[in-house]
Amino acid sequence: MEATHATTPAATPEGQQHPVRIYLVVWGWLFVLSLFSYLVDYFQFQGLLRWTLILLFMGLKAGLIVAVFMHMAWERLALAYAILLPPVAVLVFAALMLIESDYTLWMRRTFLGTGD
């Protein structure tokens, strides 16, 4: 006798079919996160709190979109790493350049005496 798994999406010649409920839940979460993002402006948060909240909501929305609508949640780990690691590496290198730029500016001001 063959065992069937009720929790596994049915395999078809075109690929897996995921329940529509997953997509509707993600659409709901995207709507809620967008609402929170707009509320940051509505309540006029300023400074670091504003940008932290905006970037947090943006990152959460991007993660949901990549995981569900780009089907990364169901891909093999190697493919997920091949797609997700390069943007992370770019962000790390951009952060290193930002740190280096502050150091370079400090060195110029200290030893060359340039104003500004």
GROMACS .gro file of N, CA, C and O in nm:
model
  464
    1MET      N    1   0.083  -0.118   0.000
    1MET     CA    2   0.000   0.000   0.000
    1MET      C    3   0.088   0.125   0.000
    1MET      O    4   0.188   0.132   0.070
    2GLU      N    5   0.046   0.224  -0.075
    2GLU     CA    6   0.119   0.349  -0.080
    2GLU      C    7   0.062   0.447   0.020
    2GLU      O    8  -0.059   0.459   0.034
    3ALA      N    9   0.151   0.516   0.089
    3ALA     CA   10   0.107   0.618   0.184
    3ALA      C   11   0.097   0.751   0.112
    3ALA      O   12   0.186   0.789   0.037
    4THR      N   13  -0.010   0.821   0.133
    4THR     CA   14  -0.025   0.954   0.074
    4THR      C   15  -0.014   1.057   0.185
    4THR      O   16  -0.054   1.034   0.298
    5HIS      N   17   0.042   1.169   0.150
    5HIS     CA   18   0.061   1.276   0.247
    5HIS      C   19  -0.036   1.388   0.213
    5HIS      O   20  -0.026   1.452   0.109
    6ALA      N   21  -0.127   1.417   0.303
    6ALA     CA   22  -0.228   1.520   0.280
    6ALA      C   23  -0.169   1.660   0.291
    6ALA      O   24  -0.222   1.754   0.233
    7THR      N   25  -0.058   1.675   0.362
    7THR     CA   26  -0.001   1.809   0.383
    7THR      C   27   0.091   1.851   0.269
    7THR      O   28   0.126   1.966   0.258
    8THR      N   29   0.134   1.759   0.184
    8THR     CA   30   0.225   1.790   0.075
    8THR      C   31   0.146   1.842  -0.045
    8THR      O   32   0.047   1.781  -0.082
    9PRO      N   33   0.190   1.953  -0.105
    9PRO     CA   34   0.120   2.002  -0.224
    9PRO      C   35   0.123   1.897  -0.335
    9PRO      O   36   0.221   1.825  -0.352
   10ALA      N   37   0.017   1.890  -0.410
   10ALA     CA   38   0.007   1.791  -0.517
   10ALA      C   39   0.106   1.825  -0.628
   10ALA      O   40   0.116   1.939  -0.672
   11ALA      N   41   0.180   1.723  -0.673
   11ALA     CA   42   0.274   1.742  -0.782
   11ALA      C   43   0.201   1.722  -0.914
   11ALA      O   44   0.130   1.624  -0.933
   12THR      N   45   0.217   1.817  -1.003
   12THR     CA   46   0.156   1.809  -1.134
   12THR      C   47   0.266   1.820  -1.238
   12THR      O   48   0.379   1.856  -1.204
   13PRO      N   49   0.237   1.790  -1.363
   13PRO     CA   50   0.342   1.805  -1.465
   13PRO      C   51   0.399   1.947  -1.473
   13PRO      O   52   0.512   1.968  -1.509
   14GLU      N   53   0.318   2.048  -1.439
   14GLU     CA   54   0.365   2.187  -1.444
   14GLU      C   55   0.445   2.225  -1.319
   14GLU      O   56   0.512   2.326  -1.317
   15GLY      N   57   0.431   2.152  -1.211
   15GLY     CA   58   0.500   2.185  -1.086
   15GLY      C   59   0.404   2.174  -0.969
   15GLY      O   60   0.295   2.121  -0.980
   16GLN      N   61   0.448   2.223  -0.856
   16GLN     CA   62   0.366   2.215  -0.735
   16GLN      C   63   0.256   2.320  -0.738
   16GLN      O   64   0.273   2.429  -0.792
   17GLN      N   65   0.145   2.287  -0.677
   17GLN     CA   66   0.035   2.380  -0.662
   17GLN      C   67   0.021   2.414  -0.515
   17GLN      O   68  -0.001   2.325  -0.433
   18HIS      N   69   0.036   2.540  -0.482
   18HIS     CA   70   0.026   2.583  -0.343
   18HIS      C   71  -0.115   2.633  -0.316
   18HIS      O   72  -0.180   2.688  -0.403
   19PRO      N   73  -0.160   2.615  -0.193
   19PRO     CA   74  -0.296   2.661  -0.160
   19PRO      C   75  -0.309   2.813  -0.177
   19PRO      O   76  -0.217   2.889  -0.147
   20VAL      N   77  -0.424   2.855  -0.224
   20VAL     CA   78  -0.451   2.997  -0.246
   20VAL      C   79  -0.449   3.071  -0.112
   20VAL      O   80  -0.413   3.189  -0.106
   21ARG      N   81  -0.482   3.003  -0.005
   21ARG     CA   82  -0.486   3.065   0.127
   21ARG      C   83  -0.351   3.128   0.164
   21ARG      O   84  -0.347   3.237   0.224
   22ILE      N   85  -0.242   3.065   0.127
   22ILE     CA   86  -0.108   3.120   0.157
   22ILE      C   87  -0.093   3.256   0.093
   22ILE      O   88  -0.046   3.351   0.156
   23TYR      N   89  -0.133   3.267  -0.033
   23TYR     CA   90  -0.118   3.394  -0.103
   23TYR      C   91  -0.209   3.501  -0.045
   23TYR      O   92  -0.170   3.617  -0.034
   24LEU      N   93  -0.328   3.464  -0.006
   24LEU     CA   94  -0.420   3.561   0.054
   24LEU      C   95  -0.368   3.611   0.188
   24LEU      O   96  -0.379   3.730   0.221
   25VAL      N   97  -0.311   3.521   0.267
   25VAL     CA   98  -0.255   3.561   0.397
   25VAL      C   99  -0.137   3.656   0.375
   25VAL      O  100  -0.124   3.758   0.445
   26VAL      N  101  -0.053   3.627   0.277
   26VAL     CA  102   0.062   3.714   0.250
   26VAL      C  103   0.014   3.850   0.201
   26VAL      O  104   0.068   3.954   0.241
   27TRP      N  105  -0.089   3.853   0.114
   27TRP     CA  106  -0.144   3.980   0.071
   27TRP      C  107  -0.195   4.060   0.191
   27TRP      O  108  -0.178   4.182   0.199
   28GLY      N  109  -0.258   3.992   0.283
   28GLY     CA  110  -0.306   4.058   0.405
   28GLY      C  111  -0.192   4.117   0.485
   28GLY      O  112  -0.199   4.232   0.531
   29TRP      N  113  -0.086   4.039   0.505
   29TRP     CA  114   0.030   4.089   0.580
   29TRP      C  115   0.096   4.206   0.507
   29TRP      O  116   0.142   4.302   0.570
   30LEU      N  117   0.105   4.198   0.374
   30LEU     CA  118   0.162   4.310   0.299
   30LEU      C  119   0.078   4.436   0.316
   30LEU      O  120   0.132   4.547   0.328
   31PHE      N  121  -0.054   4.421   0.317
   31PHE     CA  122  -0.141   4.536   0.340
   31PHE      C  123  -0.119   4.595   0.479
   31PHE      O  124  -0.106   4.717   0.495
   32VAL      N  125  -0.110   4.509   0.581
   32VAL     CA  126  -0.091   4.556   0.718
   32VAL      C  127   0.046   4.626   0.732
   32VAL      O  128   0.055   4.734   0.793
   33LEU      N  129   0.150   4.567   0.676
   33LEU     CA  130   0.283   4.629   0.685
   33LEU      C  131   0.288   4.761   0.609
   33LEU      O  132   0.353   4.856   0.654
   34SER      N  133   0.217   4.770   0.496
   34SER     CA  134   0.211   4.897   0.423
   34SER      C  135   0.135   5.001   0.505
   34SER      O  136   0.174   5.119   0.507
   35LEU      N  137   0.030   4.959   0.570
   35LEU     CA  138  -0.045   5.050   0.657
   35LEU      C  139   0.044   5.105   0.768
   35LEU      O  140   0.046   5.225   0.794
   36PHE      N  141   0.122   5.016   0.832
   36PHE     CA  142   0.214   5.062   0.937
   36PHE      C  143   0.317   5.159   0.880
   36PHE      O  144   0.354   5.256   0.946
   37SER      N  145   0.364   5.131   0.760
   37SER     CA  146   0.462   5.220   0.697
   37SER      C  147   0.403   5.359   0.673
   37SER      O  148   0.469   5.461   0.697
   38TYR      N  149   0.279   5.364   0.628
   38TYR     CA  150   0.213   5.492   0.608
   38TYR      C  151   0.183   5.561   0.741
   38TYR      O  152   0.187   5.684   0.749
   39LEU      N  153   0.154   5.484   0.845
   39LEU     CA  154   0.127   5.543   0.976
   39LEU      C  155   0.252   5.610   1.035
   39LEU      O  156   0.239   5.703   1.115
   40VAL      N  157   0.369   5.562   0.995
   40VAL     CA  158   0.493   5.627   1.040
   40VAL      C  159   0.493   5.772   0.993
   40VAL      O  160   0.528   5.863   1.069
   41ASP      N  161   0.452   5.795   0.869
   41ASP     CA  162   0.443   5.933   0.818
   41ASP      C  163   0.326   6.008   0.880
   41ASP      O  164   0.336   6.126   0.909
   42TYR      N  165   0.213   5.940   0.897
   42TYR     CA  166   0.094   6.005   0.949
   42TYR      C  167   0.118   6.059   1.091
   42TYR      O  168   0.077   6.170   1.123
   43PHE      N  169   0.183   5.979   1.175
   43PHE     CA  170   0.211   6.023   1.312
   43PHE      C  171   0.338   6.107   1.321
   43PHE      O  172   0.380   6.144   1.430
   44GLN      N  173   0.400   6.134   1.209
   44GLN     CA  174   0.515   6.223   1.196
   44GLN      C  175   0.632   6.185   1.288
   44GLN      O  176   0.689   6.269   1.358
   45PHE      N  177   0.666   6.056   1.287
   45PHE     CA  178   0.788   6.015   1.357
   45PHE      C  179   0.906   6.079   1.287
   45PHE      O  180   0.907   6.095   1.166
   46GLN      N  181   1.008   6.115   1.364
   46GLN     CA  182   1.124   6.184   1.307
   46GLN      C  183   1.252   6.115   1.350
   46GLN      O  184   1.256   6.041   1.447
   47GLY      N  185   1.356   6.141   1.276
   47GLY     CA  186   1.489   6.096   1.311
   47GLY      C  187   1.513   5.947   1.290
   47GLY      O  188   1.460   5.885   1.198
   48LEU      N  189   1.593   5.890   1.379
   48LEU     CA  190   1.634   5.751   1.367
   48LEU      C  191   1.516   5.655   1.379
   48LEU      O  192   1.511   5.553   1.309
   49LEU      N  193   1.419   5.686   1.464
   49LEU     CA  194   1.301   5.599   1.479
   49LEU      C  195   1.226   5.588   1.347
   49LEU      O  196   1.186   5.479   1.306
   50ARG      N  197   1.208   5.700   1.279
   50ARG     CA  198   1.137   5.700   1.150
   50ARG      C  199   1.204   5.608   1.050
   50ARG      O  200   1.141   5.523   0.989
   51TRP      N  201   1.335   5.627   1.031
   51TRP     CA  202   1.406   5.549   0.930
   51TRP      C  203   1.419   5.403   0.969
   51TRP      O  204   1.417   5.314   0.884
   52THR      N  205   1.431   5.376   1.098
   52THR     CA  206   1.436   5.237   1.144
   52THR      C  207   1.305   5.167   1.114
   52THR      O  208   1.304   5.054   1.062
   53LEU      N  209   1.193   5.231   1.144
   53LEU     CA  210   1.062   5.170   1.118
   53LEU      C  211   1.037   5.152   0.969
   53LEU      O  212   0.989   5.046   0.926
   54ILE      N  213   1.070   5.253   0.890
   54ILE     CA  214   1.049   5.242   0.745
   54ILE      C  215   1.132   5.128   0.687
   54ILE      O  216   1.081   5.047   0.608
   55LEU      N  217   1.259   5.119   0.725
   55LEU     CA  218   1.344   5.012   0.673
   55LEU      C  219   1.301   4.875   0.725
   55LEU      O  220   1.308   4.775   0.652
   56LEU      N  221   1.253   4.869   0.849
   56LEU     CA  222   1.204   4.743   0.903
   56LEU      C  223   1.083   4.693   0.824
   56LEU      O  224   1.079   4.577   0.781
   57PHE      N  225   0.985   4.781   0.803
   57PHE     CA  226   0.866   4.740   0.728
   57PHE      C  227   0.900   4.707   0.583
   57PHE      O  228   0.846   4.612   0.525
   58MET      N  229   0.991   4.781   0.524
   58MET     CA  230   1.033   4.753   0.388
   58MET      C  231   1.100   4.616   0.378
   58MET      O  232   1.073   4.538   0.287
   59GLY      N  233   1.187   4.586   0.473
   59GLY     CA  234   1.255   4.457   0.473
   59GLY      C  235   1.159   4.341   0.494
   59GLY      O  236   1.171   4.236   0.429
   60LEU      N  237   1.063   4.358   0.584
   60LEU     CA  238   0.963   4.253   0.606
   60LEU      C  239   0.879   4.229   0.482
   60LEU      O  240   0.852   4.113   0.445
   61LYS      N  241   0.837   4.336   0.416
   61LYS     CA  242   0.758   4.321   0.294
   61LYS      C  243   0.840   4.254   0.184
   61LYS      O  244   0.790   4.164   0.115
   62ALA      N  245   0.964   4.295   0.167
   62ALA     CA  246   1.050   4.233   0.065
   62ALA      C  247   1.072   4.086   0.095
   62ALA      O  248   1.071   4.002   0.004
   63GLY      N  249   1.091   4.052   0.222
   63GLY     CA  250   1.110   3.912   0.259
   63GLY      C  251   0.988   3.827   0.228
   63GLY      O  252   1.000   3.714   0.178
   64LEU      N  253   0.870   3.879   0.257
   64LEU     CA  254   0.747   3.806   0.224
   64LEU      C  255   0.731   3.786   0.074
   64LEU      O  256   0.694   3.678   0.028
   65ILE      N  257   0.759   3.890  -0.002
   65ILE     CA  258   0.746   3.881  -0.147
   65ILE      C  259   0.843   3.778  -0.204
   65ILE      O  260   0.806   3.694  -0.286
   66VAL      N  261   0.968   3.783  -0.160
   66VAL     CA  262   1.068   3.689  -0.210
   66VAL      C  263   1.034   3.546  -0.168
   66VAL      O  264   1.042   3.453  -0.248
   67ALA      N  265   0.993   3.528  -0.043
   67ALA     CA  266   0.967   3.393   0.007
   67ALA      C  267   0.847   3.329  -0.060
   67ALA      O  268   0.853   3.211  -0.098
   68VAL      N  269   0.738   3.403  -0.077
   68VAL     CA  270   0.615   3.341  -0.124
   68VAL      C  271   0.593   3.363  -0.273
   68VAL      O  272   0.575   3.267  -0.348
   69PHE      N  273   0.595   3.486  -0.318
   69PHE     CA  274   0.562   3.512  -0.458
   69PHE      C  275   0.674   3.474  -0.554
   69PHE      O  276   0.648   3.445  -0.670
   70MET      N  277   0.798   3.473  -0.507
   70MET     CA  278   0.908   3.425  -0.589
   70MET      C  279   0.942   3.280  -0.557
   70MET      O  280   1.040   3.226  -0.606
   71HIS      N  281   0.862   3.219  -0.472
   71HIS     CA  282   0.869   3.076  -0.438
   71HIS      C  283   1.002   3.034  -0.377
   71HIS      O  284   1.041   2.919  -0.387
   72MET      N  285   1.072   3.128  -0.310
   72MET     CA  286   1.200   3.091  -0.248
   72MET      C  287   1.180   3.004  -0.125
   72MET      O  288   1.270   2.930  -0.087
   73ALA      N  289   1.064   3.008  -0.064
   73ALA     CA  290   1.039   2.925   0.055
   73ALA      C  291   1.036   2.777   0.019
   73ALA      O  292   1.058   2.692   0.105
   74TRP      N  293   1.012   2.746  -0.109
   74TRP     CA  294   1.000   2.606  -0.149
   74TRP      C  295   1.117   2.560  -0.235
   74TRP      O  296   1.117   2.450  -0.287
   75GLU      N  297   1.218   2.645  -0.250
   75GLU     CA  298   1.334   2.609  -0.332
   75GLU      C  299   1.437   2.535  -0.249
   75GLU      O  300   1.436   2.538  -0.127
   76ARG      N  301   1.528   2.472  -0.319
   76ARG     CA  302   1.639   2.406  -0.252
   76ARG      C  303   1.728   2.511  -0.187
   76ARG      O  304   1.736   2.624  -0.233
   77LEU      N  305   1.794   2.471  -0.082
   77LEU     CA  306   1.877   2.564  -0.005
   77LEU      C  307   1.989   2.624  -0.090
   77LEU      O  308   2.020   2.742  -0.078
   78ALA      N  309   2.050   2.544  -0.177
   78ALA     CA  310   2.159   2.594  -0.260
   78ALA      C  311   2.111   2.706  -0.353
   78ALA      O  312   2.180   2.806  -0.371
   79LEU      N  313   1.993   2.691  -0.411
   79LEU     CA  314   1.940   2.794  -0.499
   79LEU      C  315   1.905   2.920  -0.420
   79LEU      O  316   1.930   3.032  -0.465
   80ALA      N  317   1.849   2.901  -0.302
   80ALA     CA  318   1.816   3.016  -0.218
   80ALA      C  319   1.943   3.093  -0.182
   80ALA      O  320   1.946   3.216  -0.186
   81TYR      N  321   2.049   3.021  -0.146
   81TYR     CA  322   2.176   3.088  -0.116
   81TYR      C  323   2.231   3.159  -0.238
   81TYR      O  324   2.286   3.269  -0.228
   82ALA      N  325   2.219   3.099  -0.356
   82ALA     CA  326   2.272   3.159  -0.478
   82ALA      C  327   2.200   3.288  -0.512
   82ALA      O  328   2.258   3.379  -0.572
   83ILE      N  329   2.075   3.301  -0.473
   83ILE     CA  330   1.999   3.421  -0.505
   83ILE      C  331   2.006   3.523  -0.392
   83ILE      O  332   2.010   3.644  -0.415
   84LEU      N  333   2.007   3.478  -0.267
   84LEU     CA  334   1.999   3.571  -0.154
   84LEU      C  335   2.134   3.620  -0.103
   84LEU      O  336   2.143   3.730  -0.049
   85LEU      N  337   2.239   3.541  -0.118
   85LEU     CA  338   2.369   3.584  -0.064
   85LEU      C  339   2.433   3.702  -0.137
   85LEU      O  340   2.492   3.788  -0.071
   86PRO      N  341   2.425   3.713  -0.270
   86PRO     CA  342   2.486   3.830  -0.335
   86PRO      C  343   2.432   3.965  -0.286
   86PRO      O  344   2.512   4.055  -0.259
   87PRO      N  345   2.299   3.984  -0.272
   87PRO     CA  346   2.255   4.114  -0.218
   87PRO      C  347   2.304   4.139  -0.075
   87PRO      O  348   2.336   4.253  -0.041
   88VAL      N  349   2.312   4.034   0.005
   88VAL     CA  350   2.364   4.051   0.141
   88VAL      C  351   2.511   4.093   0.136
   88VAL      O  352   2.554   4.182   0.209
   89ALA      N  353   2.588   4.031   0.047
   89ALA     CA  354   2.729   4.068   0.032
   89ALA      C  355   2.743   4.213  -0.014
   89ALA      O  356   2.830   4.286   0.034
   90VAL      N  357   2.656   4.257  -0.105
   90VAL     CA  358   2.660   4.396  -0.152
   90VAL      C  359   2.632   4.492  -0.036
   90VAL      O  360   2.699   4.595  -0.021
   91LEU      N  361   2.536   4.458   0.049
   91LEU     CA  362   2.506   4.543   0.165
   91LEU      C  363   2.623   4.549   0.262
   91LEU      O  364   2.655   4.655   0.316
   92VAL      N  365   2.689   4.436   0.284
   92VAL     CA  366   2.806   4.434   0.373
   92VAL      C  367   2.918   4.521   0.315
   92VAL      O  368   2.979   4.602   0.386
   93PHE      N  369   2.944   4.506   0.185
   93PHE     CA  370   3.050   4.587   0.124
   93PHE      C  371   3.014   4.735   0.122
   93PHE      O  372   3.101   4.820   0.139
   94ALA      N  373   2.888   4.769   0.104
   94ALA     CA  374   2.846   4.909   0.109
   94ALA      C  375   2.866   4.965   0.250
   94ALA      O  376   2.908   5.080   0.266
   95ALA      N  377   2.836   4.885   0.353
   95ALA     CA  378   2.859   4.929   0.490
   95ALA      C  379   3.008   4.951   0.516
   95ALA      O  380   3.047   5.049   0.581
   96LEU      N  381   3.091   4.862   0.463
   96LEU     CA  382   3.236   4.880   0.478
   96LEU      C  383   3.284   5.007   0.409
   96LEU      O  384   3.371   5.079   0.460
   97MET      N  385   3.229   5.036   0.292
   97MET     CA  386   3.267   5.161   0.222
   97MET      C  387   3.222   5.283   0.300
   97MET      O  388   3.293   5.385   0.302
   98LEU      N  389   3.107   5.276   0.364
   98LEU     CA  390   3.059   5.389   0.445
   98LEU      C  391   3.154   5.413   0.562
   98LEU      O  392   3.190   5.528   0.591
   99ILE      N  393   3.195   5.305   0.628
   99ILE     CA  394   3.289   5.318   0.739
   99ILE      C  395   3.423   5.375   0.689
   99ILE      O  396   3.481   5.465   0.751
  100GLU      N  397   3.469   5.325   0.576
  100GLU     CA  398   3.595   5.373   0.520
  100GLU      C  399   3.585   5.520   0.479
  100GLU      O  400   3.682   5.595   0.494
  101SER      N  401   3.471   5.562   0.429
  101SER     CA  402   3.457   5.702   0.388
  101SER      C  403   3.465   5.795   0.508
  101SER      O  404   3.523   5.904   0.500
  102ASP      N  405   3.406   5.755   0.620
  102ASP     CA  406   3.417   5.837   0.742
  102ASP      C  407   3.562   5.846   0.788
  102ASP      O  408   3.608   5.953   0.829
  103TYR      N  409   3.634   5.736   0.781
  103TYR     CA  410   3.775   5.735   0.821
  103TYR      C  411   3.857   5.824   0.728
  103TYR      O  412   3.942   5.902   0.773
  104THR      N  413   3.832   5.816   0.598
  104THR     CA  414   3.905   5.898   0.502
  104THR      C  415   3.878   6.045   0.524
  104THR      O  416   3.971   6.128   0.520
  105LEU      N  417   3.753   6.081   0.548
  105LEU     CA  418   3.718   6.220   0.576
  105LEU      C  419   3.788   6.269   0.703
  105LEU      O  420   3.843   6.380   0.707
  106TRP      N  421   3.789   6.186   0.806
  106TRP     CA  422   3.858   6.223   0.931
  106TRP      C  423   4.007   6.245   0.906
  106TRP      O  424   4.066   6.340   0.957
  107MET      N  425   4.069   6.155   0.828
  107MET     CA  426   4.213   6.169   0.799
  107MET      C  427   4.241   6.297   0.722
  107MET      O  428   4.339   6.367   0.751
  108ARG      N  429   4.157   6.330   0.626
  108ARG     CA  430   4.179   6.453   0.549
  108ARG      C  431   4.166   6.575   0.638
  108ARG      O  432   4.245   6.669   0.627
  109ARG      N  433   4.067   6.578   0.722
  109ARG     CA  434   4.047   6.692   0.810
  109ARG      C  435   4.160   6.703   0.911
  109ARG      O  436   4.203   6.813   0.946
  110THR      N  437   4.206   6.591   0.961
  110THR     CA  438   4.311   6.592   1.064
  110THR      C  439   4.447   6.632   1.008
  110THR      O  440   4.515   6.718   1.064
  111PHE      N  441   4.487   6.570   0.897
  111PHE     CA  442   4.625   6.587   0.852
  111PHE      C  443   4.640   6.687   0.736
  111PHE      O  444   4.747   6.738   0.715
  112LEU      N  445   4.534   6.711   0.661
  112LEU     CA  446   4.546   6.808   0.552
  112LEU      C  447   4.488   6.943   0.587
  112LEU      O  448   4.507   7.040   0.515
  113GLY      N  449   4.412   6.947   0.698
  113GLY     CA  450   4.358   7.073   0.745
  113GLY      C  451   4.251   7.132   0.654
  113GLY      O  452   4.233   7.253   0.652
  114THR      N  453   4.187   7.049   0.576
  114THR     CA  454   4.081   7.102   0.488
  114THR      C  455   3.959   7.134   0.571
  114THR      O  456   3.921   7.061   0.661
  115GLY      N  457   3.897   7.245   0.542
  115GLY     CA  458   3.775   7.286   0.612
  115GLY      C  459   3.654   7.206   0.565
  115GLY      O  460   3.662   7.126   0.473
  116ASP      N  461   3.541   7.230   0.633
  116ASP     CA  462   3.414   7.167   0.593
  116ASP      C  463   3.393   7.039   0.661
  116ASP      O  464   3.428   6.938   0.673
   0.00000   0.00000   0.00000
